[in-house]
Coordinates of C-alpha atoms in Angstrom, one line a residue:
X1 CA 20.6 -15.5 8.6
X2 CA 20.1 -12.1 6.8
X3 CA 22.5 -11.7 3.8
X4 CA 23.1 -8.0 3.9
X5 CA 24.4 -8.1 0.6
X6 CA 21.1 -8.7 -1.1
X7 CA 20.5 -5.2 -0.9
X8 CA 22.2 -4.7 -3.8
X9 CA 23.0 -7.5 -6.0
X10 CA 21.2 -9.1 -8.6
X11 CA 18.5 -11.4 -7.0
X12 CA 17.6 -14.8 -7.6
X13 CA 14.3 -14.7 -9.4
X14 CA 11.3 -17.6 -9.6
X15 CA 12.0 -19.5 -12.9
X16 CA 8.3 -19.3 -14.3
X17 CA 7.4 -15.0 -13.6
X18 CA 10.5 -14.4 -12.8
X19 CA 9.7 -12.5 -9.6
X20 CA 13.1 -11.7 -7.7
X21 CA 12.8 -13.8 -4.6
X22 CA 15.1 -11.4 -2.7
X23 CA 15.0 -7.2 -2.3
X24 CA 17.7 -4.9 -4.0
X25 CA 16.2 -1.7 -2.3
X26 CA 19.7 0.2 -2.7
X27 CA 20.3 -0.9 -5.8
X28 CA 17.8 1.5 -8.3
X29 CA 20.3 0.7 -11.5
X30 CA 19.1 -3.2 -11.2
X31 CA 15.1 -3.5 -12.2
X32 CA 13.8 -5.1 -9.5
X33 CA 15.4 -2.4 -7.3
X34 CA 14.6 0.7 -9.8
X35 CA 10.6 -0.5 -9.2
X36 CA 10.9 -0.8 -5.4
X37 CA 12.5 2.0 -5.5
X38 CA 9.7 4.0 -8.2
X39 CA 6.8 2.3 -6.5
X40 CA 6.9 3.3 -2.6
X41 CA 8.5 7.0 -3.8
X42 CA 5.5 7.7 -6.0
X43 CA 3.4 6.4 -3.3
X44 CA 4.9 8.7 -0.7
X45 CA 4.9 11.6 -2.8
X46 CA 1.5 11.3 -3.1
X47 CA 0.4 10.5 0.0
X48 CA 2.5 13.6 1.0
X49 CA 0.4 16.0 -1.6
X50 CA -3.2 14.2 -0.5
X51 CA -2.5 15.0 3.1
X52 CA -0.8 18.4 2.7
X53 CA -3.6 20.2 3.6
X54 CA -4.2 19.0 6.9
X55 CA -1.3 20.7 8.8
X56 CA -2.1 24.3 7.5
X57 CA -5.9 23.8 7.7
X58 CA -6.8 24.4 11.5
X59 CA -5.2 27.8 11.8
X60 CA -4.0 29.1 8.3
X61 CA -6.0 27.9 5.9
X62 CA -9.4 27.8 8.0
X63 CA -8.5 31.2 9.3
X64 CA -7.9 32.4 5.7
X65 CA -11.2 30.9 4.3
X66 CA -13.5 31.4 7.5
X67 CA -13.6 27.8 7.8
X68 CA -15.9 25.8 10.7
X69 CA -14.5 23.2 12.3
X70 CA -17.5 21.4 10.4
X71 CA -15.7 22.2 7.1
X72 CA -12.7 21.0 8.3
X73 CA -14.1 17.9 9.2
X74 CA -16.1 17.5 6.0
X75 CA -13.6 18.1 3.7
X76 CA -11.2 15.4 5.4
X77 CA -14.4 13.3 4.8
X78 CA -14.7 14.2 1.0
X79 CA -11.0 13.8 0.6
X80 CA -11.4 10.1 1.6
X81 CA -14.8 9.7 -0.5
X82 CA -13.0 10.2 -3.5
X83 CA -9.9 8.1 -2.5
X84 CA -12.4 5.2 -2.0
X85 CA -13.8 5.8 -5.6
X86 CA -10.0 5.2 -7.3
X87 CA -9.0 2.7 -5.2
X88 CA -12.1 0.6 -6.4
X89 CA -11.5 1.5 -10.0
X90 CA -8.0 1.0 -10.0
X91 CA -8.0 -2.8 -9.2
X92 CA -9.5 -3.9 -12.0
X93 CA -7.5 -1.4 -14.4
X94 CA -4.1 -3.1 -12.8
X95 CA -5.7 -6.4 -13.9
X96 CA -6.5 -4.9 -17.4
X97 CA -4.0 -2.4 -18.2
X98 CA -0.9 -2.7 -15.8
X99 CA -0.1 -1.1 -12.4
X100 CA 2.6 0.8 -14.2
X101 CA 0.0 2.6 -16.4
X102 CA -2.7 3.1 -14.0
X103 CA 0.0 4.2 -11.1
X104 CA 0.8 6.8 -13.4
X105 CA -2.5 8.0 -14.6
X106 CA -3.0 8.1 -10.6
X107 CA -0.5 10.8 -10.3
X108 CA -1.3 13.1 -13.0
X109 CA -4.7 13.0 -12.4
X110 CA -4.1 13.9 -8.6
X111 CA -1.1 16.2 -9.6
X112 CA -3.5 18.4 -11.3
X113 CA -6.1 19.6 -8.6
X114 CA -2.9 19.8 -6.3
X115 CA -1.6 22.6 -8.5
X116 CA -5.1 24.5 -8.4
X117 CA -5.1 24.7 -4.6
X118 CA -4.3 28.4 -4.9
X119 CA -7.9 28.9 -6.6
X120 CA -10.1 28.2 -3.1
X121 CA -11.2 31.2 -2.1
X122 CA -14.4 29.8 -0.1
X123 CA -15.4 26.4 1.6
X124 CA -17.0 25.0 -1.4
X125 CA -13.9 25.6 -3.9
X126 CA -12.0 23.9 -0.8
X127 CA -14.5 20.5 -0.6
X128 CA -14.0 19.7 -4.2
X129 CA -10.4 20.4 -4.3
X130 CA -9.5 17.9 -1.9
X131 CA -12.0 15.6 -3.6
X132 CA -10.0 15.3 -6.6
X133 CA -6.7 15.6 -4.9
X134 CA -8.6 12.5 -3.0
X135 CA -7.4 10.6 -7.0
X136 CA -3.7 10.4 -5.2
X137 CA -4.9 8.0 -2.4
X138 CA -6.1 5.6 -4.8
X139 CA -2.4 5.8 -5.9
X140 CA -2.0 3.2 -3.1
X141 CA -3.6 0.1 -5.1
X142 CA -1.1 0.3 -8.4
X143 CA 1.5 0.8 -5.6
X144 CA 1.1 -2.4 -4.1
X145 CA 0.3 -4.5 -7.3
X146 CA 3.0 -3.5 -9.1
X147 CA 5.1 -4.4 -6.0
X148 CA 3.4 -8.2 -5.8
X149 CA 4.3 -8.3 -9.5
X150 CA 8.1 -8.1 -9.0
X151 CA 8.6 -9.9 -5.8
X152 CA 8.2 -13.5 -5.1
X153 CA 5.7 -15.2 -2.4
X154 CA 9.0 -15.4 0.3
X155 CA 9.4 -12.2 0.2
X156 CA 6.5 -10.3 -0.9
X157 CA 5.1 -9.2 2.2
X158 CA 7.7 -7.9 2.9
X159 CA 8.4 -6.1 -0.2
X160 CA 4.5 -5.0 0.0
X161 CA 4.8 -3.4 3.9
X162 CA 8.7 -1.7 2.3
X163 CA 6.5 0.1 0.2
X164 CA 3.5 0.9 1.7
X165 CA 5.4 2.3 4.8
X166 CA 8.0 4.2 3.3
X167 CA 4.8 5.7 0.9
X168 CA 3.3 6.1 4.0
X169 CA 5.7 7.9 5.7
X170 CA 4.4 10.8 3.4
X171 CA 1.4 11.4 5.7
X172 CA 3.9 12.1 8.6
X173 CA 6.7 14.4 7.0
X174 CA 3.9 16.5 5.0
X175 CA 3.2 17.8 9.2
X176 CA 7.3 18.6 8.6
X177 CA 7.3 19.6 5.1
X178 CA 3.8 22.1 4.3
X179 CA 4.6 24.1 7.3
X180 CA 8.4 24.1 6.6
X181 CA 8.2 25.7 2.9
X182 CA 4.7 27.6 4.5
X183 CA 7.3 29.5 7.0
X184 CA 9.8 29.4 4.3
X185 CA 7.2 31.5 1.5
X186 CA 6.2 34.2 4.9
X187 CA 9.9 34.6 6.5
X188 CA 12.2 34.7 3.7
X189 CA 9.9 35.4 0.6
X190 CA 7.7 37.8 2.3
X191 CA 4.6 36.8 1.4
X192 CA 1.9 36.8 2.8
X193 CA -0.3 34.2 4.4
X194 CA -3.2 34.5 2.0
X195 CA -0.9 33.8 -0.7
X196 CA 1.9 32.1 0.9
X197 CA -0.6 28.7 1.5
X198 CA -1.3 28.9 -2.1
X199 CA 1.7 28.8 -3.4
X200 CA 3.4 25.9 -0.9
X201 CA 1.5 23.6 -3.0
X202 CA 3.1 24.0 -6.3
X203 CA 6.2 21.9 -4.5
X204 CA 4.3 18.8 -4.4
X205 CA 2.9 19.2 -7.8
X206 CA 6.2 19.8 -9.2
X207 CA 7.6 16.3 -7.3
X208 CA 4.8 14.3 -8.5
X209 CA 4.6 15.0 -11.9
X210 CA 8.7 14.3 -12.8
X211 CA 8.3 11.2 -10.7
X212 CA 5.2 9.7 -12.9
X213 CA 6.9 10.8 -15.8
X214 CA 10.3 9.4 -15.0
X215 CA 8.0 6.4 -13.6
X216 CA 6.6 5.9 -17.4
X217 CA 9.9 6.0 -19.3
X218 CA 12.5 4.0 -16.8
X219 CA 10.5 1.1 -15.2
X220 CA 8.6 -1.7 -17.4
X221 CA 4.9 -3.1 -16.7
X222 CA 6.3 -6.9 -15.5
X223 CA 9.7 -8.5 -14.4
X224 CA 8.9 -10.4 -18.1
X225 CA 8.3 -7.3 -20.1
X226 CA 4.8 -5.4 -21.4
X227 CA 2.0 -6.9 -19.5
X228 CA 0.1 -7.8 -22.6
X229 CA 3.3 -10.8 -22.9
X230 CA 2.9 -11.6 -19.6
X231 CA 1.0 -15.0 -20.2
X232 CA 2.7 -15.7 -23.1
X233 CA 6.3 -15.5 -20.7
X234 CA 5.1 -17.8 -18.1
X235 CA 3.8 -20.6 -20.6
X236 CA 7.0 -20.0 -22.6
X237 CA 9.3 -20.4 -19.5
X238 CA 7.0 -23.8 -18.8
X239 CA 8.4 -24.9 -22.3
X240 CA 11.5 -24.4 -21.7
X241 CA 11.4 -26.6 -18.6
X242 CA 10.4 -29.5 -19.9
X243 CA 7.0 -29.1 -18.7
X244 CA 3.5 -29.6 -19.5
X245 CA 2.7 -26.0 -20.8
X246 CA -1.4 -26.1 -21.3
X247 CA -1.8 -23.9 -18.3
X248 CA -2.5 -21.2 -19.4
X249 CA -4.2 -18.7 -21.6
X250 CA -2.4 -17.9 -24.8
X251 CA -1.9 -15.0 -26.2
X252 CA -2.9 -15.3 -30.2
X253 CA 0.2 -15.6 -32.4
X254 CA 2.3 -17.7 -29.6
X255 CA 4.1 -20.6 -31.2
X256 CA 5.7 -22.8 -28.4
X257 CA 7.4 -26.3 -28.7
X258 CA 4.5 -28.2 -29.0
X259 CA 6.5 -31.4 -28.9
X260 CA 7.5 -30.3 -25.1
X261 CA 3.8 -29.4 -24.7
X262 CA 1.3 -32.3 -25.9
X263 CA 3.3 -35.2 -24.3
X264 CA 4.5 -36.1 -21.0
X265 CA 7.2 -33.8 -19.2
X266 CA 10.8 -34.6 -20.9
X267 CA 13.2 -36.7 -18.9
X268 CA 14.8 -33.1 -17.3
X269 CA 11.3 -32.6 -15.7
X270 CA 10.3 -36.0 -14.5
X271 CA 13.5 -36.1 -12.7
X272 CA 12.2 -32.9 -10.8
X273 CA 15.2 -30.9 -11.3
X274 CA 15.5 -27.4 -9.9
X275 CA 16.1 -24.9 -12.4
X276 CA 16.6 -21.3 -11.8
X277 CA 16.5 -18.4 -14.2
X278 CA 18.5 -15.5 -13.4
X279 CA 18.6 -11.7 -13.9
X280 CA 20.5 -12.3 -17.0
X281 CA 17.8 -14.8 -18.5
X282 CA 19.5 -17.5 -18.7
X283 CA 18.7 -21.2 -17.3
X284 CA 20.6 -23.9 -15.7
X285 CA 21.0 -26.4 -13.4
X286 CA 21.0 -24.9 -9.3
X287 CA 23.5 -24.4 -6.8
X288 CA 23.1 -24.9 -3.4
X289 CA 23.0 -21.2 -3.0
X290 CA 20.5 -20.3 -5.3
X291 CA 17.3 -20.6 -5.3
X292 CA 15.2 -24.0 -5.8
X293 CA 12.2 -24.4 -7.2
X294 CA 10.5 -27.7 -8.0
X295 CA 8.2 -28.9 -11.3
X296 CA 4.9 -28.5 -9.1
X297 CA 6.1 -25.2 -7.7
X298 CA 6.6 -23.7 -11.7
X299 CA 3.3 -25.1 -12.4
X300 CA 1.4 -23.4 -10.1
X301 CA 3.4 -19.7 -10.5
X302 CA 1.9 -19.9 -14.4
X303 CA -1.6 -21.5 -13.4
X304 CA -2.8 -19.5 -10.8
X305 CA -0.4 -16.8 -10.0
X306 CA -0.3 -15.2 -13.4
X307 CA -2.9 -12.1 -13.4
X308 CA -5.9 -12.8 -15.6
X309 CA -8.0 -10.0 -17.2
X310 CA -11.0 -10.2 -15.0
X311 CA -15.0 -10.4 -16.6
X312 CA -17.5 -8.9 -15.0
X313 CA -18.8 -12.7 -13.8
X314 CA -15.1 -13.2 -12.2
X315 CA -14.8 -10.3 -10.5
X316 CA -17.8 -10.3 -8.7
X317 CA -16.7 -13.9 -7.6
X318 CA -13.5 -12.5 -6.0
X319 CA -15.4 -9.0 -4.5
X320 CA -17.8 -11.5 -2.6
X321 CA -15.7 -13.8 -1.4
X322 CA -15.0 -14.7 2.3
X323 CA -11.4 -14.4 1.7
X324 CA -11.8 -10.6 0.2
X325 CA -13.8 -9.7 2.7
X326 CA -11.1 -10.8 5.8
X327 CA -8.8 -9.0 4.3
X328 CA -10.5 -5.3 3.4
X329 CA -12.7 -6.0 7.2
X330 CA -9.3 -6.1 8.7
X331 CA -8.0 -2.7 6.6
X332 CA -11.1 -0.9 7.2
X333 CA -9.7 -0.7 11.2
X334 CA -6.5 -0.6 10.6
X335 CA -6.0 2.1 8.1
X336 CA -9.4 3.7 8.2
X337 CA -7.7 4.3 11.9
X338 CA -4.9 5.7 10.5
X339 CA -6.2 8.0 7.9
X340 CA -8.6 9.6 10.7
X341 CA -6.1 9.9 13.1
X342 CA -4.3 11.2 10.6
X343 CA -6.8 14.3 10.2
X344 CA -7.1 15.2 13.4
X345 CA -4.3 14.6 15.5
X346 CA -2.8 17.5 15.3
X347 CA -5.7 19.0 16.2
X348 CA -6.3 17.1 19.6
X349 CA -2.5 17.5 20.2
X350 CA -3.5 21.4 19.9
X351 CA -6.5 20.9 22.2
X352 CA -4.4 19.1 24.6
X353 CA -1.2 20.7 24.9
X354 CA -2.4 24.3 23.5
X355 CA 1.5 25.8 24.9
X356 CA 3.3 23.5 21.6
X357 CA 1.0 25.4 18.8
X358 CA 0.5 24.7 15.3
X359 CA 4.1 24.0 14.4
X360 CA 5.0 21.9 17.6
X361 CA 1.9 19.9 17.2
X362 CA 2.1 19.5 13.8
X363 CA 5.5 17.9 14.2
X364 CA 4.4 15.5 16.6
X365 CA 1.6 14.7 14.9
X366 CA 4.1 13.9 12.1
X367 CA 5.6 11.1 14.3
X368 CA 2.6 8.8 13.9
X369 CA 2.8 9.1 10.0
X370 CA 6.6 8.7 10.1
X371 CA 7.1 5.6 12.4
X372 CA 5.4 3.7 9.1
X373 CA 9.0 4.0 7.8
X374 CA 9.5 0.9 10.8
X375 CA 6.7 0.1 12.1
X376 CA 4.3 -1.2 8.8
X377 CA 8.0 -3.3 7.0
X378 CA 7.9 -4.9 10.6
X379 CA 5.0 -6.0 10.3
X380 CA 5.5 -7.6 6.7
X381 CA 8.8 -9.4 7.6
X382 CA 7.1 -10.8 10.5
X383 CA 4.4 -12.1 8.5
X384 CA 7.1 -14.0 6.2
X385 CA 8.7 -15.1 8.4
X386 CA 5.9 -17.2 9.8
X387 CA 4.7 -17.6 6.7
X388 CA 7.9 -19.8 5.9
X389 CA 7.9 -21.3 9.5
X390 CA 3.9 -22.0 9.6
X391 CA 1.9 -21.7 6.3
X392 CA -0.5 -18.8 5.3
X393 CA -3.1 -19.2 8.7
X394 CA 0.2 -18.2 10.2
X395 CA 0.1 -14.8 8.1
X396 CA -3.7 -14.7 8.9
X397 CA -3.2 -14.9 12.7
X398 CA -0.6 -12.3 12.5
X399 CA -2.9 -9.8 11.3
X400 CA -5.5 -10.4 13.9
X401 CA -3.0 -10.7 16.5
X402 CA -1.7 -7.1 15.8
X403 CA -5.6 -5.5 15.3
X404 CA -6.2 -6.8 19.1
X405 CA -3.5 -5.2 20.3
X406 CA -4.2 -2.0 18.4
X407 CA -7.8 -2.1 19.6
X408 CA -6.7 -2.4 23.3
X409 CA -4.3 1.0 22.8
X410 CA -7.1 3.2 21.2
X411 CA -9.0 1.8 23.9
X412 CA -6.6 3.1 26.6
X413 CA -5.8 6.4 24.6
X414 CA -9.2 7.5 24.8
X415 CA -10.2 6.3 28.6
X416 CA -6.6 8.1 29.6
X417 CA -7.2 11.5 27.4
X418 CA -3.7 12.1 28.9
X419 CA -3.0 16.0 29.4
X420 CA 1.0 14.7 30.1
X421 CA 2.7 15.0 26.7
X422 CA 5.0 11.7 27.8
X423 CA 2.3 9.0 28.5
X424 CA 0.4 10.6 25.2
X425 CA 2.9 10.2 23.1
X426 CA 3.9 7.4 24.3
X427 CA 0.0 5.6 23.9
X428 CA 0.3 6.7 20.3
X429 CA 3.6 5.4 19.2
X430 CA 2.5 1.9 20.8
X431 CA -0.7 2.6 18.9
X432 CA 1.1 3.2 15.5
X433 CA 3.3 0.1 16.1
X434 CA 0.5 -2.2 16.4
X435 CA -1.7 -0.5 13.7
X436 CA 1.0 0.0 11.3
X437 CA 2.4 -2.9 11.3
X438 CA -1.2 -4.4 11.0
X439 CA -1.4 -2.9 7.6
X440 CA 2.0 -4.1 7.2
X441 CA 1.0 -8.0 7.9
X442 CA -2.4 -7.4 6.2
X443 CA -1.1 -6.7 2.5
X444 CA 1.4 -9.7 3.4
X445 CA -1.6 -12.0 3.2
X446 CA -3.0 -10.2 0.3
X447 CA -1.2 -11.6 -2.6
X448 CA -2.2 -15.1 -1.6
X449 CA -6.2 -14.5 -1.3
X450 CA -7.2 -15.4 -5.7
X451 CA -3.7 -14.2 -7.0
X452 CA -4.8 -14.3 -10.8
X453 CA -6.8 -11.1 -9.5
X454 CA -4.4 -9.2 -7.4
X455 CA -5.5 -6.3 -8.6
X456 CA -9.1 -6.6 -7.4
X457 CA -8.6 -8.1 -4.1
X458 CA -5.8 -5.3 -4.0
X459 CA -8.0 -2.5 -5.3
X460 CA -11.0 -4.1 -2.8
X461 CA -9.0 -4.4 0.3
X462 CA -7.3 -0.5 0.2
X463 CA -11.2 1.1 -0.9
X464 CA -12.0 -1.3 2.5
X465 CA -9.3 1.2 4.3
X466 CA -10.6 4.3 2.9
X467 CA -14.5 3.0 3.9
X468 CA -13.3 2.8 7.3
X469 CA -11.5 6.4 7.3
X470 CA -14.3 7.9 6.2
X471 CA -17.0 5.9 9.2
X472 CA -14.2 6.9 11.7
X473 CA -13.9 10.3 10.3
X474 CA -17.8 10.9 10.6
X475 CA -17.4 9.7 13.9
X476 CA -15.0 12.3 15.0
X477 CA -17.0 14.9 13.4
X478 CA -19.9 14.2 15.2
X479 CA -18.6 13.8 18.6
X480 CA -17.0 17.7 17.8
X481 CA -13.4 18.0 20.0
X482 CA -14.0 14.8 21.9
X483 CA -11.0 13.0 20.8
X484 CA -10.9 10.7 23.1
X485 CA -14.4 9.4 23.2
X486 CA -13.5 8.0 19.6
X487 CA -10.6 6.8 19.7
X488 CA -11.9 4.0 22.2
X489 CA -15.3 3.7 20.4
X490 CA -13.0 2.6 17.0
X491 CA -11.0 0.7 19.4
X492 CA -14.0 -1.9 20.4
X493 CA -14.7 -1.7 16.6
X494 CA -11.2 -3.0 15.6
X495 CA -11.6 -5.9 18.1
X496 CA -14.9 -6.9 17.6
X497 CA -14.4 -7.1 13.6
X498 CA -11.1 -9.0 14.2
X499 CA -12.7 -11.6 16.3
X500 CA -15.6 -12.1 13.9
X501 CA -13.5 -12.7 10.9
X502 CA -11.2 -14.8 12.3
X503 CA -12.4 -18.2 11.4
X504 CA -12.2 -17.8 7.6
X505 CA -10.0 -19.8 6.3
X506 CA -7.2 -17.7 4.4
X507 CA -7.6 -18.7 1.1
X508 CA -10.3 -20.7 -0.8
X509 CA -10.4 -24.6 -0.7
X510 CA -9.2 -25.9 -4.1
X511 CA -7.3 -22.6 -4.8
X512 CA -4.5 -23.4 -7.3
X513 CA -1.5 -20.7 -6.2
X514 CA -0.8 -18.6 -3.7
X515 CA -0.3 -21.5 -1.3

């Protein structure tokens, strides 16, 4: 049963990387809860700036800069592009340098071009705008890494979908949000629309840039410390155990109790005692209410869980993998869907219910980004909880389970095309619950595919999302204001990838971690 007070207190933590094995969301003071808290408000904040332009562009902005509905649909397209770029580059910069680090670099980089929006004054000044604004997407992969970093394999999916949907959620209240301060600038500043579009985006820039900042100096890279230590903590905490530390890499200048290391495992070990180490650092013998974790459990946290700086040879080794590949095939339908829906829903909401205009479609449109803030941590606390009840196929399955079902729903939005706002709206939110919660279950399962390079498979699997955003965006722009055409063509897409991935096995044969 669900201990509600675990929202808040301390958490037990795993012995060897001391990942909490529990979530303290309310409780930003404690560490654990200051970086869930950091990571999926960063996130949203930049998911918010990245897609601020879309709910002004139909009418304002495109009005304002003459634009085509061609240029719309590019620049959502080059938007994406360089979203894919970052999210490939970042990976391997988690591995190397930290998610903290490159999560921040993320945000300033983006922040920047987001301050500039008032510059465009033509189509072109507009498509390489949103290409650099595009860096805060990329924002996504740190995100997620640094969240795997601090939460244990019980609950990591979990912890993953908490912050990807609440991020999310971003893409659905900048609908509420850029139109909000938009009317705010024209009504009660008196500006005027020319200007008024310009000037709404100094809000986000402001946001992002105290929140990387405040990121930098208040959170640390690892639950252990810098992440240069962070294999010198996990062959350290072996030591201290009583177990056989030669595991892993050391760092030069480590020292350990070679006595402890060279010989067999001292009589605490080889009677297989749990240990636990707390918040607080300090070892002892376990409770019954804490958590238990036995000598092969420890081992396999500091052989193959602890994040390795990744060669050129390894890296390509993880990028081709089978097990890469399930996981960014089954992101580039579920969240290349929901970045090109996304773009253009409030458009087809405006094409099919003309009568609600800009505003009231925008803040419909707003729903499908919002119900993230449900819909994608359902789908991660699902996923562990078969996870614990099953074994990782279970978290596999789920995944595919939810892209079916998300494939039949596109599949029925577009053969419907409903012109009745209640059986619409209603086709989308089933949508969103299936396809959120897909991406939800999805970076559930990634932490366990190579975990010594998270960041890659990370970094792989979210550029795999963006691929698919931008095939699914070219795809609406080709088929003009024929919404619904596309929305079942990506539906037979999702399916069809889902089915022909499904036999992989979930994590390589002979993997040591993530088990």
């Amino acid at each position: 049963m669900f201990d509600v007070t675990t929202l808040w207190k301390a958490p037990q933590v795993n012995p060897i990387n001391r990942k909490a094995r529990t979530i303290p969301g309310l409780n930003p003071i404690n560490v654990y809860g200051r970086v869930f808290t950091f990571a999926w408000f960063g996130f949203f904040l930049a998911f918010w700036s990245w897609y601020a332009f879309p709910p002004l562009l139909t009418v304002t902005i495109g009005k304002d800069l003459g634009l085509t509905s061609t240029d719309i649909a590019n620049s959502n397209i080059i938007s994406l592009v360089a979203t894919l770029l970052v999210r490939l580059a970042a990976g391997p910069a988690c591995d190397r340098y930290g998610p903290r680090y490159t999560f921040a670099a993320c945000l300033f980089a983006g922040a920047i071009p987001t301050a500039l929006a008032g510059a465009v004054t033509n189509v072109q000044g507009l498509l390489a705008l949103r290409f650099f604004i595009g860096i805060l997407g990329g924002s996504f992969v740190p995100c997620q890494v640094w969240s795997t970093g601090f939460f244990d394999k019980n609950i990591v999916g979990t912890a993953n979908a908490f912050t990807g949907g609440l991020g999310n959620a971003g893409g659905g209240v900048t609908y509420f949000l850029m139109p909000a301060i938009f009317d705010s600038l024209v009504s009660n500043q008196h500006l005027s629309t020319h200007v008024a579009w310009r000037v709404a985006f100094i809000v986000p820039f402001i946001c992002i840039t105290a929140v990387a900042t405040a990121l930098l100096i208040c959170c640390p890279d690892t639950p252990t410390g810098k992440w240069s230590d962070r294999h010198l903590h996990a062959e350290q905490n072996l030591v201290q155990h009583g177990i056989n530390g030669d595991v892993v890499d050391l760092p030069a200048g480590f020292e350990g109790d070679h006595s402890a290391r060279s010989g067999s495992p001292s009589a605490g070990s080889a009677e297989k005692k749990n240990v636990e180490f707390s918040a607080s650092g300090k070892t002892g013998i376990l409770g019954d209410h804490e958590a238990q974790l036995g000598e092969e459990q420890m081992v396999e946290a500091a052989h193959g869980e602890v994040v390795q700086a990744p060669t050129l040879k390894e890296a390509g080794k993880v990028i081709l993998s089978l097990q890469t590949l399930v996981t960014a095939a089954c992101y580039f339908c579920s969240f290349g869907t929901e970045l090109s829906v996304n773009s253009i829903l409030g458009a087809y909401y405006l094409k099919n219910f003309p009568a609600l205009g800009q505003t009231g479609t925008g803040r419909w449109a707003a729903m499908f980004g919002l119900l993230n803030i449900v819909f994608r941590p359902i789908g991660g606390i699902l996923s562990d909880y078969v996870y614990r009840k099953t074994n990782v196929w279970g978290k596999k399955y789920v995944v595919h389970c939810y892209a079916i079902v998300t494939g039949i729903f596109l599949i029925a939005i577009g053969v419907t095309n409903s012109k009745q706002t209640s059986t619409m709206f209603g086709l989308i939110a089933g949508m969103a619950f299936f396809l959120e919660g897909g991406n939800g279950a999805n970076y559930a399962l990634v932490p366990h595919v190579h975990p010594f390079a998270n960041g890659i498979v990370s970094g792989c699997t979210g550029a795999a999302g963006n691929l698919g955003g931008i095939v699914f965006a070219i795809i609406f722009r080709y088929n003009g204001t024929n919404y619904g055409r596309v929305f079942w063509i990506i539906g037979i897409i999702t399916i069809a990838i889902n089915l022909a991935v499904s036999w992989i096995r979930p994590i390589p044969k002979g993997q040591i971690g993530g088990h």
